[in-house]
Short mmCIF file of C-alpha atoms in Angstrom, two decimals:
data_model
loop_
_atom_site.label_atom_id
_atom_site.label_comp_id
_atom_site.label_asym_id
_atom_site.label_seq_id
_atom_site.Cartn_x
_atom_site.Cartn_y
_atom_site.Cartn_z
CA UNK A 1 5.74 8.98 -16.73
CA UNK A 2 7.26 11.34 -18.95
CA UNK A 3 9.35 13.94 -16.82
CA UNK A 4 11.30 12.80 -13.61
CA UNK A 5 9.34 12.92 -10.46
CA UNK A 6 10.27 12.11 -7.13
CA UNK A 7 8.66 9.01 -5.72
CA UNK A 8 8.18 7.83 -2.07
CA UNK A 9 7.51 4.14 -1.18
CA UNK A 10 4.93 4.03 1.64
CA UNK A 11 4.83 1.28 3.90
CA UNK A 12 2.25 0.60 6.78
CA UNK A 13 3.01 -1.64 9.41
CA UNK A 14 1.73 -2.80 12.74
CA UNK A 15 3.65 -5.19 15.27
CA UNK A 16 4.81 -7.70 12.80
CA UNK A 17 8.71 -7.00 12.63
CA UNK A 18 9.55 -10.26 11.11
CA UNK A 19 7.47 -9.55 7.95
CA UNK A 20 8.58 -5.94 7.96
CA UNK A 21 12.17 -7.06 7.70
CA UNK A 22 11.24 -9.04 4.59
CA UNK A 23 9.38 -6.30 3.06
CA UNK A 24 12.19 -3.71 3.60
CA UNK A 25 14.77 -6.20 2.36
CA UNK A 26 12.86 -6.32 -0.99
CA UNK A 27 13.34 -2.44 -1.22
CA UNK A 28 17.06 -2.95 -1.32
CA UNK A 29 17.12 -5.27 -4.51
CA UNK A 30 14.78 -2.94 -6.49
CA UNK A 31 16.28 -2.22 -9.92
CA UNK A 32 14.99 1.62 -9.35
CA UNK A 33 14.76 2.76 -6.03
CA UNK A 34 12.23 4.89 -4.48
CA UNK A 35 13.63 8.51 -3.34
CA UNK A 36 12.39 7.97 0.08
CA UNK A 37 10.77 5.13 2.13
CA UNK A 38 8.16 6.39 4.41
CA UNK A 39 6.95 3.98 7.19
CA UNK A 40 3.33 4.63 8.59
CA UNK A 41 3.47 2.86 11.93
CA UNK A 42 0.21 2.12 13.78
CA UNK A 43 1.75 1.76 17.38
CA UNK A 44 3.98 -0.83 17.12
CA UNK A 45 6.59 -1.89 19.75
CA UNK A 46 10.47 -1.60 19.79
CA UNK A 47 11.17 -4.62 18.07
CA UNK A 48 9.82 -2.83 14.90
CA UNK A 49 11.74 0.04 15.46
CA UNK A 50 14.84 -2.08 15.61
CA UNK A 51 14.14 -3.45 12.17
CA UNK A 52 13.67 0.23 10.59
CA UNK A 53 16.75 1.23 12.26
CA UNK A 54 18.78 -1.98 10.94
CA UNK A 55 17.27 -1.06 7.61
CA UNK A 56 18.46 2.40 7.52
CA UNK A 57 22.06 1.10 8.26
CA UNK A 58 21.83 -0.71 4.87
CA UNK A 59 20.87 2.12 2.44
CA UNK A 60 21.18 5.68 1.85
CA UNK A 61 17.73 6.18 0.93
CA UNK A 62 16.15 8.62 3.34
CA UNK A 63 14.12 6.55 5.70
CA UNK A 64 11.08 8.28 7.76
CA UNK A 65 9.41 6.38 10.54
CA UNK A 66 6.37 7.74 11.66
CA UNK A 67 4.70 6.49 14.82
CA UNK A 68 1.86 7.12 17.15
CA UNK A 69 0.80 5.22 20.28
CA UNK A 70 -1.13 2.10 20.07
CA UNK A 71 -4.79 2.95 20.51
CA UNK A 72 -6.76 0.15 18.36
CA UNK A 73 -6.54 0.25 14.64
CA UNK A 74 -6.06 3.87 13.36
CA UNK A 75 -4.23 3.30 10.14
CA UNK A 76 -5.98 6.17 8.24
CA UNK A 77 -4.39 8.61 10.95
CA UNK A 78 -0.75 7.43 10.57
CA UNK A 79 -0.76 7.13 6.96
CA UNK A 80 -2.17 10.86 6.98
CA UNK A 81 0.71 11.75 9.37
CA UNK A 82 3.22 9.99 7.36
CA UNK A 83 2.13 11.93 3.84
CA UNK A 84 2.78 15.32 5.61
CA UNK A 85 6.28 14.14 5.91
CA UNK A 86 7.00 13.90 2.19
CA UNK A 87 7.04 16.42 -0.62
CA UNK A 88 7.37 13.48 -3.10
CA UNK A 89 5.30 14.01 -6.12
CA UNK A 90 4.06 10.37 -6.29
CA UNK A 91 3.28 7.69 -3.83
CA UNK A 92 3.49 4.11 -3.94
CA UNK A 93 1.67 2.31 -1.19
CA UNK A 94 2.10 -1.01 0.04
CA UNK A 95 1.30 -2.84 3.54
CA UNK A 96 4.03 -4.40 6.00
CA UNK A 97 3.37 -7.84 4.60
CA UNK A 98 3.99 -7.15 1.20
CA UNK A 99 7.41 -8.33 -0.36
CA UNK A 100 8.08 -6.66 -3.76
CA UNK A 101 9.23 -8.38 -6.99
CA UNK A 102 12.61 -6.57 -7.86
CA UNK A 103 10.80 -4.61 -10.48
CA UNK A 104 8.02 -3.50 -8.53
CA UNK A 105 9.10 0.23 -8.24
CA UNK A 106 10.07 0.41 -11.78
CA UNK A 107 6.90 -0.85 -12.90
CA UNK A 108 4.83 1.47 -10.89
CA UNK A 109 6.81 4.34 -12.20
CA UNK A 110 6.02 3.30 -15.75
CA UNK A 111 2.58 3.00 -15.19
CA UNK A 112 2.03 6.60 -13.31
CA UNK A 113 -0.23 8.60 -15.45
CA UNK A 114 -1.68 11.76 -14.49
CA UNK A 115 -5.45 11.77 -14.08
CA UNK A 116 -5.21 8.09 -12.76
CA UNK A 117 -4.65 6.25 -9.33
CA UNK A 118 -3.28 2.87 -9.68
CA UNK A 119 -4.54 -0.53 -8.55
CA UNK A 120 -2.23 -3.47 -8.53
CA UNK A 121 -2.56 -7.16 -7.48
CA UNK A 122 -0.87 -9.49 -5.49
CA UNK A 123 0.23 -13.00 -4.76
CA UNK A 124 -1.17 -14.72 -1.93
CA UNK A 125 1.20 -16.87 -0.03
CA UNK A 126 -0.29 -19.52 2.25
CA UNK A 127 0.64 -20.37 5.86
CA UNK A 128 3.37 -22.80 5.15
CA UNK A 129 5.51 -20.78 2.72
CA UNK A 130 5.04 -17.72 4.76
CA UNK A 131 6.07 -19.48 7.86
CA UNK A 132 9.26 -20.72 5.96
CA UNK A 133 10.38 -17.25 4.80
CA UNK A 134 9.76 -15.73 8.21
CA UNK A 135 11.65 -18.36 10.25
CA UNK A 136 14.59 -18.01 7.89
CA UNK A 137 14.62 -14.21 7.88
CA UNK A 138 15.05 -14.29 3.92
CA UNK A 139 12.50 -14.32 1.00
CA UNK A 140 13.01 -16.68 -1.85
CA UNK A 141 11.84 -16.08 -5.36
CA UNK A 142 8.17 -17.08 -5.98
CA UNK A 143 6.94 -18.39 -9.60
CA UNK A 144 3.74 -19.40 -10.69
CA UNK A 145 4.82 -22.90 -10.01
CA UNK A 146 5.68 -22.62 -6.43
CA UNK A 147 3.71 -24.52 -3.74
CA UNK A 148 1.66 -22.86 -1.29
CA UNK A 149 0.67 -19.99 -3.46
CA UNK A 150 -2.46 -18.73 -4.65
CA UNK A 151 -3.63 -16.11 -7.35
CA UNK A 152 -1.03 -17.77 -9.37
CA UNK A 153 -1.64 -15.61 -12.46
CA UNK A 154 -0.60 -12.43 -10.33
CA UNK A 155 2.94 -14.01 -10.02
CA UNK A 156 3.56 -13.52 -13.82
CA UNK A 157 5.51 -10.60 -14.93
CA UNK A 158 4.89 -10.04 -18.79
CA UNK A 159 5.42 -6.36 -19.39
CA UNK A 160 4.73 -6.55 -23.16
CA UNK A 161 1.43 -8.40 -22.60
CA UNK A 162 0.33 -5.82 -19.51
CA UNK A 163 -1.11 -3.11 -21.89
CA UNK A 164 -3.80 -5.77 -23.07
CA UNK A 165 -4.91 -6.15 -19.43
CA UNK A 166 -5.18 -2.54 -18.28
CA UNK A 167 -8.49 -1.37 -17.28
CA UNK A 168 -9.26 2.25 -16.81
CA UNK A 169 -12.65 2.62 -15.10
CA UNK A 170 -14.29 4.76 -12.49
CA UNK A 171 -14.64 1.72 -10.25
CA UNK A 172 -13.68 1.94 -6.46
CA UNK A 173 -14.84 -0.85 -4.46
CA UNK A 174 -12.04 -3.06 -6.11
CA UNK A 175 -8.89 -0.69 -4.84
CA UNK A 176 -6.39 -2.47 -2.84
CA UNK A 177 -4.35 -0.21 -0.17
CA UNK A 178 -1.64 -3.05 0.12
CA UNK A 179 -0.43 -2.30 -3.69
CA UNK A 180 -1.55 1.04 -5.11
CA UNK A 181 -0.19 4.36 -6.13
CA UNK A 182 -1.43 7.88 -6.51
CA UNK A 183 -0.18 11.21 -7.14
CA UNK A 184 0.26 13.44 -3.88
CA UNK A 185 -1.60 16.44 -5.36
CA UNK A 186 -4.53 14.39 -6.05
CA UNK A 187 -4.37 12.90 -2.33
CA UNK A 188 -4.22 16.32 -1.04
CA UNK A 189 -6.95 17.34 -3.28
CA UNK A 190 -9.44 15.05 -1.64
CA UNK A 191 -8.01 15.69 2.15
CA UNK A 192 -6.42 12.02 2.20
CA UNK A 193 -7.59 9.21 4.20
CA UNK A 194 -10.91 9.76 6.13
CA UNK A 195 -9.60 9.69 9.98
CA UNK A 196 -13.45 8.96 11.06
CA UNK A 197 -12.78 5.15 9.71
CA UNK A 198 -11.52 3.48 12.84
CA UNK A 199 -10.79 -0.39 12.84
CA UNK A 200 -10.13 -2.59 10.07
CA UNK A 201 -11.96 -2.14 6.71
CA UNK A 202 -12.71 -0.15 3.42
CA UNK A 203 -10.51 2.67 4.22
CA UNK A 204 -8.72 2.39 0.72
CA UNK A 205 -12.15 2.26 -1.04
CA UNK A 206 -13.52 5.25 0.80
CA UNK A 207 -10.50 7.13 -0.77
CA UNK A 208 -10.76 5.63 -4.00
CA UNK A 209 -14.48 6.80 -4.21
CA UNK A 210 -13.27 10.47 -3.46
CA UNK A 211 -10.55 10.08 -6.00
CA UNK A 212 -13.31 9.25 -8.75
CA UNK A 213 -15.82 11.89 -7.51
CA UNK A 214 -12.98 14.33 -7.85
CA UNK A 215 -12.65 13.61 -11.51
CA UNK A 216 -9.67 10.87 -11.60
CA UNK A 217 -9.93 7.29 -13.20
CA UNK A 218 -8.78 4.16 -11.53
CA UNK A 219 -6.13 2.17 -13.65
CA UNK A 220 -5.90 -1.47 -12.95
CA UNK A 221 -2.62 -3.09 -13.52
CA UNK A 222 -1.78 -6.64 -14.33
CA UNK A 223 1.37 -8.78 -15.41
CA UNK A 224 3.55 -5.92 -13.93
CA UNK A 225 4.24 -4.41 -10.27
CA UNK A 226 4.21 -8.13 -8.93
CA UNK A 227 4.05 -8.43 -5.12
CA UNK A 228 3.83 -11.16 -2.52
CA UNK A 229 1.21 -11.11 0.48
CA UNK A 230 2.47 -12.90 3.31
CA UNK A 231 -0.15 -14.95 5.14
CA UNK A 232 -1.62 -13.92 8.43
CA UNK A 233 -4.77 -14.30 10.29
CA UNK A 234 -7.64 -11.81 9.49
CA UNK A 235 -7.92 -8.68 11.49
CA UNK A 236 -10.62 -7.89 13.86
CA UNK A 237 -13.69 -6.85 11.54
CA UNK A 238 -16.13 -5.29 14.11
CA UNK A 239 -16.07 -1.85 12.43
CA UNK A 240 -16.13 -3.29 8.94
CA UNK A 241 -20.01 -2.63 8.35
CA UNK A 242 -19.85 0.82 9.72
CA UNK A 243 -16.80 1.78 7.58
CA UNK A 244 -18.66 0.12 4.51
CA UNK A 245 -21.84 2.69 5.16
CA UNK A 246 -19.37 5.62 5.04
CA UNK A 247 -17.82 4.47 1.55
CA UNK A 248 -21.50 4.09 0.38
CA UNK A 249 -22.53 7.52 1.69
CA UNK A 250 -19.41 8.93 -0.11
CA UNK A 251 -19.97 7.12 -3.36
CA UNK A 252 -23.65 7.68 -3.44
CA UNK A 253 -23.66 11.52 -2.62
CA UNK A 254 -20.64 12.21 -4.84
CA UNK A 255 -18.41 13.38 -1.82
CA UNK A 256 -14.79 14.23 -3.04
CA UNK A 257 -13.59 15.90 0.14
CA UNK A 258 -13.52 14.67 3.70
CA UNK A 259 -13.40 16.99 6.67
CA UNK A 260 -11.32 15.17 8.94
CA UNK A 261 -8.36 13.98 6.91
CA UNK A 262 -4.87 14.94 5.91
CA UNK A 263 -5.15 18.37 6.84
CA UNK A 264 -6.21 17.67 10.25
CA UNK A 265 -2.46 16.68 10.91
CA UNK A 266 -1.18 20.25 9.56
CA UNK A 267 -3.27 22.11 11.93
CA UNK A 268 -2.54 19.89 15.06
CA UNK A 269 1.23 19.84 14.86
#
């Protein structure tokens, strides 16, 4: 990333304060800190607020906590609202169950490139090891040899080999919102996440499709920006098929701008 740009870490969360604590603790050990942390909270209770306040007391990084009432899965709406609260040039997005390697932010910054949005990867932690970390309230280093770990290749951080595995494409269906990054200007150009997508599923790939339709390319990064996904049960997927049809419509019709997105929050505040 040539010139110095401002970087926001966006963390989405919903009613899992024990996991959010581990995630925010992993911010504190980053070798390069974000300029601000933005928490997009889809209606969590007081326990989550307490975790955020405890984190604030541990860091000098500005922390912004955006919350709306719990009226079901409305992740797109709260992310858009949270992004209205930042003027940072670049946004690194993770979920509230993603614990970051200490070089995670640094790696994302070095891979940032104009004309591209980033897809990272994740190590999937199984239930037993996740329960251990949550019970202890502390995350321990994971290696490719650790027990109860899936996607072991994703636990490897080998920066000098990473360029060999980078893939630049116009794919959207493989994008994952739990480890991704994009330029705020690109996000605004397509009007952010689509607020019409309610319930779990495909809000990330629908945004990726509009990124691509607006002229961007996806940059898939491996062996860098390592993160660890805490195990949890599947979310309700009753809206998945509806959301997927919206994605296909966006993809097949070359739609680059959603009418009900980021700017809706600018006009309703």
